[in-house]
Coordinates of C-alpha atoms and ligand atoms in Angstrom, one line a residue:
X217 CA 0.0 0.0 0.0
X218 CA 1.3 3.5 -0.9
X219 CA 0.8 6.0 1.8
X220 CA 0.8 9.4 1.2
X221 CA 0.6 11.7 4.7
X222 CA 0.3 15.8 4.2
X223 CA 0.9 18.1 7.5
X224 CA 4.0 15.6 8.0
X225 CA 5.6 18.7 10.2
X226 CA 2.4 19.3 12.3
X227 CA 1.8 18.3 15.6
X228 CA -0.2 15.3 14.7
X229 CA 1.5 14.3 11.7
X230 CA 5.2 14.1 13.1
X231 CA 3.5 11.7 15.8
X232 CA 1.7 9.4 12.8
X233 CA 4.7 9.4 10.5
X234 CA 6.8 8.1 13.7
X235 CA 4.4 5.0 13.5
X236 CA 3.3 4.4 9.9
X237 CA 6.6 4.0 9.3
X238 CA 6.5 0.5 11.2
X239 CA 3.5 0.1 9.1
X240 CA 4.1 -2.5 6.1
X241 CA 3.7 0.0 3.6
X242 CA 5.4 2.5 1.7
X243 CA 5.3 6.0 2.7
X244 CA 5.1 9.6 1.1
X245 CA 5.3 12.9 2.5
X246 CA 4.1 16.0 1.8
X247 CA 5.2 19.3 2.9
X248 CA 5.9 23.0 2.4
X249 CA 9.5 23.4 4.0
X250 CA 11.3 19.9 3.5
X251 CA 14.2 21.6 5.5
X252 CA 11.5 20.7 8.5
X253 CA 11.9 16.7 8.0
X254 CA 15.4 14.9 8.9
X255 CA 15.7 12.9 5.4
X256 CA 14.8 8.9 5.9
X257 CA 15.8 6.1 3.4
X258 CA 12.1 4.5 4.5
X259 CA 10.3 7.9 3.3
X260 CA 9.8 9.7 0.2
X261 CA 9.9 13.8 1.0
X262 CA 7.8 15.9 -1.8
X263 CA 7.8 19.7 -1.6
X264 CA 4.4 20.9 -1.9
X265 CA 1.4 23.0 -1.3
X266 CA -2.3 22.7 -0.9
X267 CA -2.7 25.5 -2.9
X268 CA 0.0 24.7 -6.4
X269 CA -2.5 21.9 -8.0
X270 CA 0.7 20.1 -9.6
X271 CA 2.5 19.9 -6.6
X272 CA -0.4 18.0 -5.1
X273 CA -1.3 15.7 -8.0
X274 CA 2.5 14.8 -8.1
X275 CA 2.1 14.0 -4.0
X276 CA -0.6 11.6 -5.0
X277 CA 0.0 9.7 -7.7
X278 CA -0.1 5.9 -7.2
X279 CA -1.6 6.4 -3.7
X280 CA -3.9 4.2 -2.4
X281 CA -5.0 5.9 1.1
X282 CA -3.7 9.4 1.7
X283 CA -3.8 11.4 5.3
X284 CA -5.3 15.1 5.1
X285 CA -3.7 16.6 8.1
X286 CA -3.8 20.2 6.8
X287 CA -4.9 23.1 8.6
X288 CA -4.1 26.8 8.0
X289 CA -5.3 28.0 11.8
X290 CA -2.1 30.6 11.6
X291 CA -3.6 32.9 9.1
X292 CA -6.6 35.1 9.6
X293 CA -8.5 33.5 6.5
X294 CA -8.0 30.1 7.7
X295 CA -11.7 29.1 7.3
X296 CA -11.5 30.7 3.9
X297 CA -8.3 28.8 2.8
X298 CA -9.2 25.4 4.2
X299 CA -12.0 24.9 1.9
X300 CA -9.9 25.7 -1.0
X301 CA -7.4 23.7 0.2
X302 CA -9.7 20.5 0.8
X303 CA -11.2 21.2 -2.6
X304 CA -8.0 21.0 -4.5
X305 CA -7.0 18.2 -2.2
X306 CA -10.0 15.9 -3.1
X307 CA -9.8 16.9 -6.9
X308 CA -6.5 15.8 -7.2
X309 CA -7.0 12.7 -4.9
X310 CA -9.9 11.8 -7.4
X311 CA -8.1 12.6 -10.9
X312 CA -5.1 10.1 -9.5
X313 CA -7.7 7.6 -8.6
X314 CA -6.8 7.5 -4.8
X315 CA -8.8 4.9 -3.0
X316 CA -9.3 6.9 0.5
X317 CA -8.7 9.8 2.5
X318 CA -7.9 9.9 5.9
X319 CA -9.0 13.1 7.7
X320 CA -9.0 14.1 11.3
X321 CA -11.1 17.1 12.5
X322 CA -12.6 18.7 15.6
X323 CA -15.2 17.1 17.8
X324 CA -18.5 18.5 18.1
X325 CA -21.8 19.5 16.4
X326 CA -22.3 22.7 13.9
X327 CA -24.9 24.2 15.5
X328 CA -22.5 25.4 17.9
X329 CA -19.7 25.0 16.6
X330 CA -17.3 27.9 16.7
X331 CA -15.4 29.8 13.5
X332 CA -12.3 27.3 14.3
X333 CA -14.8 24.0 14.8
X334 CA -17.0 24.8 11.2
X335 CA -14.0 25.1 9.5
X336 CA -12.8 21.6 10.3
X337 CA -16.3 20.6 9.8
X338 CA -16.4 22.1 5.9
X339 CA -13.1 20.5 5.8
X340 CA -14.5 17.1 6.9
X341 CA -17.7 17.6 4.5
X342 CA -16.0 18.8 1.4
X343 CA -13.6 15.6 1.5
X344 CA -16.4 13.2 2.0
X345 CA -18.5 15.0 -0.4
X346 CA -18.4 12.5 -3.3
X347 CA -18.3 8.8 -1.7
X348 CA -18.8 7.4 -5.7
X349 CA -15.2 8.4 -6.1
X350 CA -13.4 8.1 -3.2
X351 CA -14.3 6.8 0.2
X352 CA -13.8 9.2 3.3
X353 CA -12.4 8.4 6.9
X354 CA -13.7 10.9 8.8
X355 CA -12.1 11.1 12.3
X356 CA -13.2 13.5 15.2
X357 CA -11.1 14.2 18.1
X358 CA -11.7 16.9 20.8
X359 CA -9.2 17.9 23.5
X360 CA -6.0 15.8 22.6
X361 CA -3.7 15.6 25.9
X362 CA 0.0 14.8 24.8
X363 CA 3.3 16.5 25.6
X364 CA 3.6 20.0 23.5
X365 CA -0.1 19.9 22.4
X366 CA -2.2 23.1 23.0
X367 CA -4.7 22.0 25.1
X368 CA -2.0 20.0 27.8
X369 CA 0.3 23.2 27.8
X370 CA -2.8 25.7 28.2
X371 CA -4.3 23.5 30.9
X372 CA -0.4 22.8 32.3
X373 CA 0.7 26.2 32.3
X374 CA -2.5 27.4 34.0
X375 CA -2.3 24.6 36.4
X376 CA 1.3 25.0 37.3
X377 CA 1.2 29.0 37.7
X378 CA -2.1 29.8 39.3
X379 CA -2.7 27.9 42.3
X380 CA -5.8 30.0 42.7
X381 CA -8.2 30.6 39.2
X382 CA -11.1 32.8 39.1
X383 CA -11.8 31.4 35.7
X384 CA -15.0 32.2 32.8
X385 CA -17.8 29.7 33.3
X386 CA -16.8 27.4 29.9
X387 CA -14.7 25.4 32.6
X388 CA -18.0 24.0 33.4
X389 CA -18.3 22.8 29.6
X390 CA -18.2 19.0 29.0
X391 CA -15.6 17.3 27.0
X392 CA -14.0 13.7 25.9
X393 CA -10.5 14.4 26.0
X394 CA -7.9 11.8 24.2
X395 CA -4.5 11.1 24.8
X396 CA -2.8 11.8 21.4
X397 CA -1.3 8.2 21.2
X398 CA -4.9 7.1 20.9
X399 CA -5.5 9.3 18.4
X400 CA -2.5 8.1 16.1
X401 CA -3.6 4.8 16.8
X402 CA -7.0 5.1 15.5
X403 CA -5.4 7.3 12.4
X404 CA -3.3 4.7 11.3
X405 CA -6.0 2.0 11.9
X406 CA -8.2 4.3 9.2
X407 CA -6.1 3.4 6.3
X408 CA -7.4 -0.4 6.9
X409 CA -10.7 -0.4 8.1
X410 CA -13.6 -2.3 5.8
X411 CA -16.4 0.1 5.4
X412 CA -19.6 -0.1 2.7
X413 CA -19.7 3.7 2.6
X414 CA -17.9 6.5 4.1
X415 CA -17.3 6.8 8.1
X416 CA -17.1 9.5 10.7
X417 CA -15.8 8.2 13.8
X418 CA -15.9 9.9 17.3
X419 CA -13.4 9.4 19.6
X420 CA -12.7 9.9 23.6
X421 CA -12.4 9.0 26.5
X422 CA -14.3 9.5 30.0
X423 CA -16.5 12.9 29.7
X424 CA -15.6 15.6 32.5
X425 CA -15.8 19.8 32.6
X426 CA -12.3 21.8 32.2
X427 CA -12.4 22.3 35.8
X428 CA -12.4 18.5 36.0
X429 CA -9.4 18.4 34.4
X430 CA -7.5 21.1 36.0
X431 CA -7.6 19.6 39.4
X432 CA -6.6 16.3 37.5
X433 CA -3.9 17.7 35.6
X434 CA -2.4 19.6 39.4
X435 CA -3.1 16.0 41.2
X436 CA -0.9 14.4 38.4
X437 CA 2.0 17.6 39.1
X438 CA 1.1 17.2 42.9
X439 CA -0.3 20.2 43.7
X440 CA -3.2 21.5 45.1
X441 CA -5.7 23.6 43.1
X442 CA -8.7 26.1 43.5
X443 CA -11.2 27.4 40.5
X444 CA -13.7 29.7 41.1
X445 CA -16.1 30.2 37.8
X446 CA -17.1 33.7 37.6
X447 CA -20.2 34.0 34.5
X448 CA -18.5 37.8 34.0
X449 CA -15.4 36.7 32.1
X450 CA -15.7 37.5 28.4
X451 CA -14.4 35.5 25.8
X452 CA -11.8 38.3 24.8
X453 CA -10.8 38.9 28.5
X454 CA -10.2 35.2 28.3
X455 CA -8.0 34.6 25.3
X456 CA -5.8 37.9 26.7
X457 CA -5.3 35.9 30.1
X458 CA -4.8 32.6 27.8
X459 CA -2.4 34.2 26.2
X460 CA -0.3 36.2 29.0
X461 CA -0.2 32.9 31.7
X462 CA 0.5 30.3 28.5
X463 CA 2.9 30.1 25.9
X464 CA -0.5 30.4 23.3
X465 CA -0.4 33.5 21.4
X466 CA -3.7 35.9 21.4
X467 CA -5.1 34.6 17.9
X468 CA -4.5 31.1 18.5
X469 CA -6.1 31.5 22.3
X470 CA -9.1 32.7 20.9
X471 CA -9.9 30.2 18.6
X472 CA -9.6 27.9 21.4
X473 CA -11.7 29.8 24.0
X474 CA -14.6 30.3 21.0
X475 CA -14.9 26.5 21.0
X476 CA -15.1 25.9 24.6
X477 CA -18.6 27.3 25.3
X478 CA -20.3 24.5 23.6
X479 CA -19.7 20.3 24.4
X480 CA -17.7 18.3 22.4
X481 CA -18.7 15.0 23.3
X482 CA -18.4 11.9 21.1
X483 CA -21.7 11.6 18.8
X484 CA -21.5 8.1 17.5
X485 CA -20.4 4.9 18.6
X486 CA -18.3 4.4 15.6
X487 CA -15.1 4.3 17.4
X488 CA -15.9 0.5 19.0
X489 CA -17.5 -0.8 16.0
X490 CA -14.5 0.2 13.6
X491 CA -11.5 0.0 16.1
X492 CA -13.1 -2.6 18.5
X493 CA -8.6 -3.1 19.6
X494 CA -8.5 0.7 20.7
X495 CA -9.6 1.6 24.3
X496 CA -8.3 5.0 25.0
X497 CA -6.3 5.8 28.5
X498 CA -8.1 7.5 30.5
X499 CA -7.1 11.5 31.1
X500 CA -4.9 10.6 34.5
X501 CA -3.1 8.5 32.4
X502 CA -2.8 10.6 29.4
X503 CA -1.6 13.5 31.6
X504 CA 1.1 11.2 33.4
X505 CA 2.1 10.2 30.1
X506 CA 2.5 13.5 28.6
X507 CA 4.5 14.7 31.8
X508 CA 6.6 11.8 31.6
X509 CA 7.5 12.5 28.1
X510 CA 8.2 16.0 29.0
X511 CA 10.6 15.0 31.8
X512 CA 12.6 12.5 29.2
X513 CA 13.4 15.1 26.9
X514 CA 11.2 13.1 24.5
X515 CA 9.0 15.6 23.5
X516 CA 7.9 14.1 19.7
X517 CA 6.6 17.0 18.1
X518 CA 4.6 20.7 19.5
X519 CA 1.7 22.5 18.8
X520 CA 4.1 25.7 17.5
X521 CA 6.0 23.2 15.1
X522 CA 4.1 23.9 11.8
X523 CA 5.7 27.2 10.2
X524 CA 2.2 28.8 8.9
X525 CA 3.7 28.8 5.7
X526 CA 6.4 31.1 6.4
X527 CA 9.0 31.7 3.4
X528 CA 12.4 30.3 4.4
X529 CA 14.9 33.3 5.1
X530 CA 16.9 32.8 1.3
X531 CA 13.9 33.6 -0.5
X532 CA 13.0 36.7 1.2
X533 CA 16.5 37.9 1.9
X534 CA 17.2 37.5 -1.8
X535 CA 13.8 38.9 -2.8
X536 CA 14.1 41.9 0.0
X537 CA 18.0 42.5 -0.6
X538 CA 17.1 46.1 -2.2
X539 CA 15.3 47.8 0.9
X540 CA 17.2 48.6 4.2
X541 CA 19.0 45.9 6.0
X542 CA 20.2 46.7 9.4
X543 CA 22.2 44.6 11.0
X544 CA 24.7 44.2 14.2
X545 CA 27.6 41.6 13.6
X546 CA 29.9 40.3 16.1
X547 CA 33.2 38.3 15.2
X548 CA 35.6 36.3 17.2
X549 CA 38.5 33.6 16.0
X550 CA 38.1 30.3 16.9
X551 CA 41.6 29.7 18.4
X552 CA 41.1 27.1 21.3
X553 CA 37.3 26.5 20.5
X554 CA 36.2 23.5 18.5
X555 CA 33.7 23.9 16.3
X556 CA 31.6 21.0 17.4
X557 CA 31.5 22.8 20.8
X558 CA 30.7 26.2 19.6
X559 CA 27.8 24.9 17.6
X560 CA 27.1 22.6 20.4
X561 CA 26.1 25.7 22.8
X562 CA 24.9 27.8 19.7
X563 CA 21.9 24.8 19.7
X564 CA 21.4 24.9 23.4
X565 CA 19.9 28.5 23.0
X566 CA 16.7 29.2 24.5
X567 CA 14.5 27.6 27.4
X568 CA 16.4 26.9 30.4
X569 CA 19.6 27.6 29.3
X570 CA 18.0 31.4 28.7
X571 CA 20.1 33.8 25.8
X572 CA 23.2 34.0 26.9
X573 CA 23.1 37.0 29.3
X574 CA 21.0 40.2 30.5
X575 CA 18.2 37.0 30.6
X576 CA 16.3 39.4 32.6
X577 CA 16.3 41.6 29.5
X578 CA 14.7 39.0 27.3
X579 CA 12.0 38.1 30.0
X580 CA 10.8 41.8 29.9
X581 CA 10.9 41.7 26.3
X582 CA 8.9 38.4 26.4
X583 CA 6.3 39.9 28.6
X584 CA 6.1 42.9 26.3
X585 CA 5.8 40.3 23.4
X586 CA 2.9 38.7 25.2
X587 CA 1.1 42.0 26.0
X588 CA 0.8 42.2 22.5
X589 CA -0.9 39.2 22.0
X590 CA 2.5 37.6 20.8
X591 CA 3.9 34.5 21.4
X592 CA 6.1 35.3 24.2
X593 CA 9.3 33.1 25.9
X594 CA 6.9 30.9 27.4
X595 CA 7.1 28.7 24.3
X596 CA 10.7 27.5 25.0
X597 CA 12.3 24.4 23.7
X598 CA 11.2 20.8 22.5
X599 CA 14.8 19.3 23.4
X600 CA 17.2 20.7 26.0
X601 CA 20.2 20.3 23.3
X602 CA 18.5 19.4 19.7
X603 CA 17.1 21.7 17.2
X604 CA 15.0 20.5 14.2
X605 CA 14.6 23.4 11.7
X606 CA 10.9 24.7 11.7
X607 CA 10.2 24.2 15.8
X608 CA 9.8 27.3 17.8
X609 CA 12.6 28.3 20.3
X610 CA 10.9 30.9 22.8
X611 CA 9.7 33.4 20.5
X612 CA 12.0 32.6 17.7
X613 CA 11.9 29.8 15.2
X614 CA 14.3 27.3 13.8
X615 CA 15.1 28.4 9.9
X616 CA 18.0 26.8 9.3
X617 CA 20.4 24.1 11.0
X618 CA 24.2 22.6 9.0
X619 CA 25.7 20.6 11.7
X620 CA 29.1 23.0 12.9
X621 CA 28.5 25.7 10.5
X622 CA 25.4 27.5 10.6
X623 CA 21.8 28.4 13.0
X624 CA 19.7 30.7 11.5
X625 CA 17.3 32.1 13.8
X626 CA 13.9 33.9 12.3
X627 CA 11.9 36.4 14.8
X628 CA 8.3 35.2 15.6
X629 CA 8.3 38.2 18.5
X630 CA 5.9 41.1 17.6
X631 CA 8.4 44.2 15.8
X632 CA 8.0 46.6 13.4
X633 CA 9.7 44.5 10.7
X634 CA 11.5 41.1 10.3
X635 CA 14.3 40.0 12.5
X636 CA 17.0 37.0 12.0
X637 CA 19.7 36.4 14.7
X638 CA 22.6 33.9 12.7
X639 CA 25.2 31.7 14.4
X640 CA 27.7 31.6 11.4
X641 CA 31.2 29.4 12.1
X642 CA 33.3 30.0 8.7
X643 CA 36.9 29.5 8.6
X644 CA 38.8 30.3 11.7
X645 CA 36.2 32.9 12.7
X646 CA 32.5 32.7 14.8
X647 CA 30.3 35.2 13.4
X648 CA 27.2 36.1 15.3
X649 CA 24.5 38.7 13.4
X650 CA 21.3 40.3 14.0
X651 CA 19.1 41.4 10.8
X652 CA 16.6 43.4 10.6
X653 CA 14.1 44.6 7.6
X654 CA 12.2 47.1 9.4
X655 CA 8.8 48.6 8.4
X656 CA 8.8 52.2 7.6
X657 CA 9.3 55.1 10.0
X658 CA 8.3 52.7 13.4
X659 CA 10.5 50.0 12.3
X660 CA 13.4 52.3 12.1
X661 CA 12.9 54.1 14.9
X662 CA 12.6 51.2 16.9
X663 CA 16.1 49.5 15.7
X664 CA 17.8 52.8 16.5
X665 CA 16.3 53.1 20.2
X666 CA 17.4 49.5 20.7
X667 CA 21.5 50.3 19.7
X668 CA 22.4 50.5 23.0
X669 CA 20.4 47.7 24.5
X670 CA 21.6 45.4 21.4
X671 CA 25.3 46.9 21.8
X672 CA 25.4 45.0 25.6
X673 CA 23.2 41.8 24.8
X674 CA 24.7 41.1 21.2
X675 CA 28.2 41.6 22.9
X676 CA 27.7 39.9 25.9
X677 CA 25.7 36.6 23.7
X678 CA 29.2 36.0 21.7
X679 CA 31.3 36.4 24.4
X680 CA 29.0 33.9 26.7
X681 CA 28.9 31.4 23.7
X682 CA 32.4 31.4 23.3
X683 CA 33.2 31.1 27.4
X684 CA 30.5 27.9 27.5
X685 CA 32.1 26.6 24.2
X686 CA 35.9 26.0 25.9
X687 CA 34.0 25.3 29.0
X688 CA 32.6 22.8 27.5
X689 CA 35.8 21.1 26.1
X690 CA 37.8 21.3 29.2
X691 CA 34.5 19.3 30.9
X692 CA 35.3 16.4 28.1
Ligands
LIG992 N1 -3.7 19.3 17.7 C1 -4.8 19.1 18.3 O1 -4.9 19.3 19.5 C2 -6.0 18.7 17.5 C3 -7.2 18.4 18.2 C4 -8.3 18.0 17.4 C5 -8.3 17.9 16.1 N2 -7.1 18.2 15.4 C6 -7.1 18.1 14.0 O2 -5.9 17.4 13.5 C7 -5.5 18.0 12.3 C8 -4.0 18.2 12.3 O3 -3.8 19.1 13.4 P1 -2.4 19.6 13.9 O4 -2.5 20.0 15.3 O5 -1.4 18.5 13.6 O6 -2.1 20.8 13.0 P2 -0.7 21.7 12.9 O7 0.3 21.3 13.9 O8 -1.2 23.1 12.9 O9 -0.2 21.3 11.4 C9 -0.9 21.7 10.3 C10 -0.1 21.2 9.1 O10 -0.8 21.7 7.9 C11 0.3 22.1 7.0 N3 -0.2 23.0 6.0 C12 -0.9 24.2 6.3 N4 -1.2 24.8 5.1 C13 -0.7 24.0 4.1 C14 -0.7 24.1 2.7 N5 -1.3 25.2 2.1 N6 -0.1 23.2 2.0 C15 0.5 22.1 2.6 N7 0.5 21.9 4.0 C16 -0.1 22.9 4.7 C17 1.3 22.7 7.9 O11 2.6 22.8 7.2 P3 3.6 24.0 7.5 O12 4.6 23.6 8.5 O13 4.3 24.2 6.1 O14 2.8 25.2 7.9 C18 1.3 21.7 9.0 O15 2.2 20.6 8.8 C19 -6.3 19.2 12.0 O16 -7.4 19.0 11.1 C20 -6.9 19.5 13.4 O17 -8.2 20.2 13.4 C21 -6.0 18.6 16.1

């Protein structure tokens, strides 16, 4: 069987590539950035988009079942652009005579759905819209509780910071949260099923409120929690305080608290007649796993890894190269450093480890980011050493990785332009550089005030790098 799986860099589909690959069958993937995917001799990489029709009838010739894990939640249109994108998705699938699609949406029922819920709902009925052709696995999941998904790290992050909440009255909203390994369970069981006509499947597992899953969530950290529902809270109130206490930025929060006013509880017993093997853990145990994972440094993939489409920095910088380029450069020679050290504590940036001095500057920066509805620090790291180009790093993200030579660094922080920082070891010399294309008069203004902060940090970031770097060989 010839698998092809799309949204191979998203959250889910990092997870479901990391098992179909023990699947007896041979596996395609599709994706915008392939920079994004470590190459594998078992898996066929195709650059792609929903939205070039050759790029996706390429993806899919020969395929038999094909996974639709594409979602454009990152950009305002998103409902707009999913339907296209499911529309050029099941043409193609059809004109290279595909036998199924695979598709996983939201949980819950369109009369109350939110913006975010219909969309995955159009998505789900535009790919099943034409069951002569091509059959339609239709799979609804609500809450999914994994390390570095969404939901865990809002419900985490909330847990773990606020040991008292005066929360909006949604946390008294019922729900059938699944751990994610479920899910990817049940998605790779689609691709076999026998079915007479196309299926939506439900899945969960025990039903309980938000609140009900706080206090779970702080029994399974250990600590004690209060939550106090007060009807006042509005749903924009919400998302701001969603967005300042976790590491989900304003647009993204809001989608989320839209949704959480209505139930999403399973509607059909599909999941036990299809998949009568799966019995999902139960949320204590899906939490514990999650946590575990966490505390392993085996977080598989995050909710922040997709790129929203963003163009890798060549493109632009090539494209941009005429308007104004500011930039701060810092040099030093390697002479006792190794290279594999220096780019060793180059890729430990971020999280824990912090930026390499004035930390306490970036935190305030961070807050600022989030009081803007940005994404913040709070994001951190997947992996306390590794870097996989495309995941998020605090407020940055991952753009380009060559293993002792180069990390590129793109800006995801809210400024008045676009920003690179650039780890660069060439020759006998470590060159560090900020970039900056700033937009008009603000974005000018604000790289000027910011000389002398940058003149301390960016100095103080090589010089740090450099001092861990020989530290780090005389530790050997
Ligand atoms: N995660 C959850 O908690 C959850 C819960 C319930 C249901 N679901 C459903 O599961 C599905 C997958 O969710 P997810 O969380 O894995 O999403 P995700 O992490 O946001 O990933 C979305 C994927 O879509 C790709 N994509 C977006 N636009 C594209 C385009 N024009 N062409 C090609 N690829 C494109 C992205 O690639 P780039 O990296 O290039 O942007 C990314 O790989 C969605 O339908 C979602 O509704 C998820």
């Amino acid at each position: 069987m010839k698998v092809l799986l799309t949204g191979a860099n998203g959250y889910i589909g990092r997870r479901l590539k990391g098992r179909l690959l023990y699947e007896d069958s041979s596996l395609r993937l599709l994706v915008r950035n392939p920079k994004s995917l470590t190459p594998n001799a078992k898996v066929e990489i195709l650059q792609g988009d929903a939205f070039d029709i050759d790029s996706l009838e390429r993806a899919l010739e020969g395929v038999d079942v094909a996974y639709y894990l594409i979602h454009s939640l990152q950009h305002k249109n998103y409902r707009e652009l999913d339907k296209l994108s499911a529309h050029n998705f099941l043409n193609a699938a059809i004109k290279k005579k595909v036998k199924r699609i695979v598709y996983l949406g939201g949980l819950g029922v369109k009369e109350q759905a939110s913006t975010h819920l219909l969309s995955r709902i159009e998505t789900g009925e535009i790919l099943s819209s034409r069951p002569q052709e091509i059959e339609t696995v239709w799979i609804r999941a609500g809450v999914i509780i994994g390390s570095g998904s969404a939901s865990f790290e809002i419900i985490r992050h909330l847990t773990e910071k606020l040991p008292i909440m005066v929360t909006p009255k949604w946390v008294k909203t019922l729900a059938q949260p699944i751990g994610v390994d479920d899910v990817v369970s049940y998605l790779v069981g689609a691709k076999d099923i026998v079915m007479d006509e196309n299926v939506i499947v439900d899945i969960g597992s025990q039903k309980m409120t938000y609140k009900e899953m706080m206090l779970a969530c702080a029994n399974a950290l250990g600590l004690r929690r209060w939550i106090f529902p007060l009807p006042i809270l509005t749903i924009q109130l919400s998302s701001y305080w969603l967005n300042f206490f976790t590491p989900v930025p304003y647009n993204i929060a809001r989608s989320l608290i839209e949704g959480l006013s209505s139930e999403v509880i399973v509607q059909n017993g599909n999941a036990k007649v299809y998949f009568p093997d799966i019995t999902p853990l139960c949320f204590e145990s899906a939490v514990k796993q999650a946590i575990h994972e966490m505390e392993k440094n085996q977080v598989f993939s995050r909710w922040s890894d997709a790129s929203g489409g963003e163009d890798v920095w060549e493109k632009e910088f090539i494209s941009d190269s005429s308007s104004a380029l500011l930039l701060d450069r810092q040099k030093v020679k390697l002479e006792d450093v190794s290279k594999q050290s220096l780019y060793r504590v180059c890729c430990s940036i971020g999280g824990d480890e912090g930026w390499f001095g004035y930390n306490w500057l970036w935190e305030i920066r961070g807050v600022m980011d989030k009081m803007l509805g940005g994404a913040g620090l709070n994001r951190g790291r997947r992996d306390a050493y590794h870097l996989r180009v495309g995941e998020s790093v605090d407020f940055w993200r991952v753009e380009d990785l060559k293993e002792n030579e180069r990390l590129l660094l793109r800006a995801q922080m809210k400024v008045p332009g676009k920003a690179w920082l650039e780890f660069k070891i060439q020759g006998d010399e470590f060159i560090q550089t900020a970039y900056f294309y700033p937009r008009g008069l603000l974005g000018r203004l604000y790289w000027f005030i910011l000389i002398p902060i940058h003149y301390f940090v960016f100095k103080d970031m090589i010089r740090s790098i450099v001092e861990k770097a020989r530290n780090l060989k005389r530790d050997k």
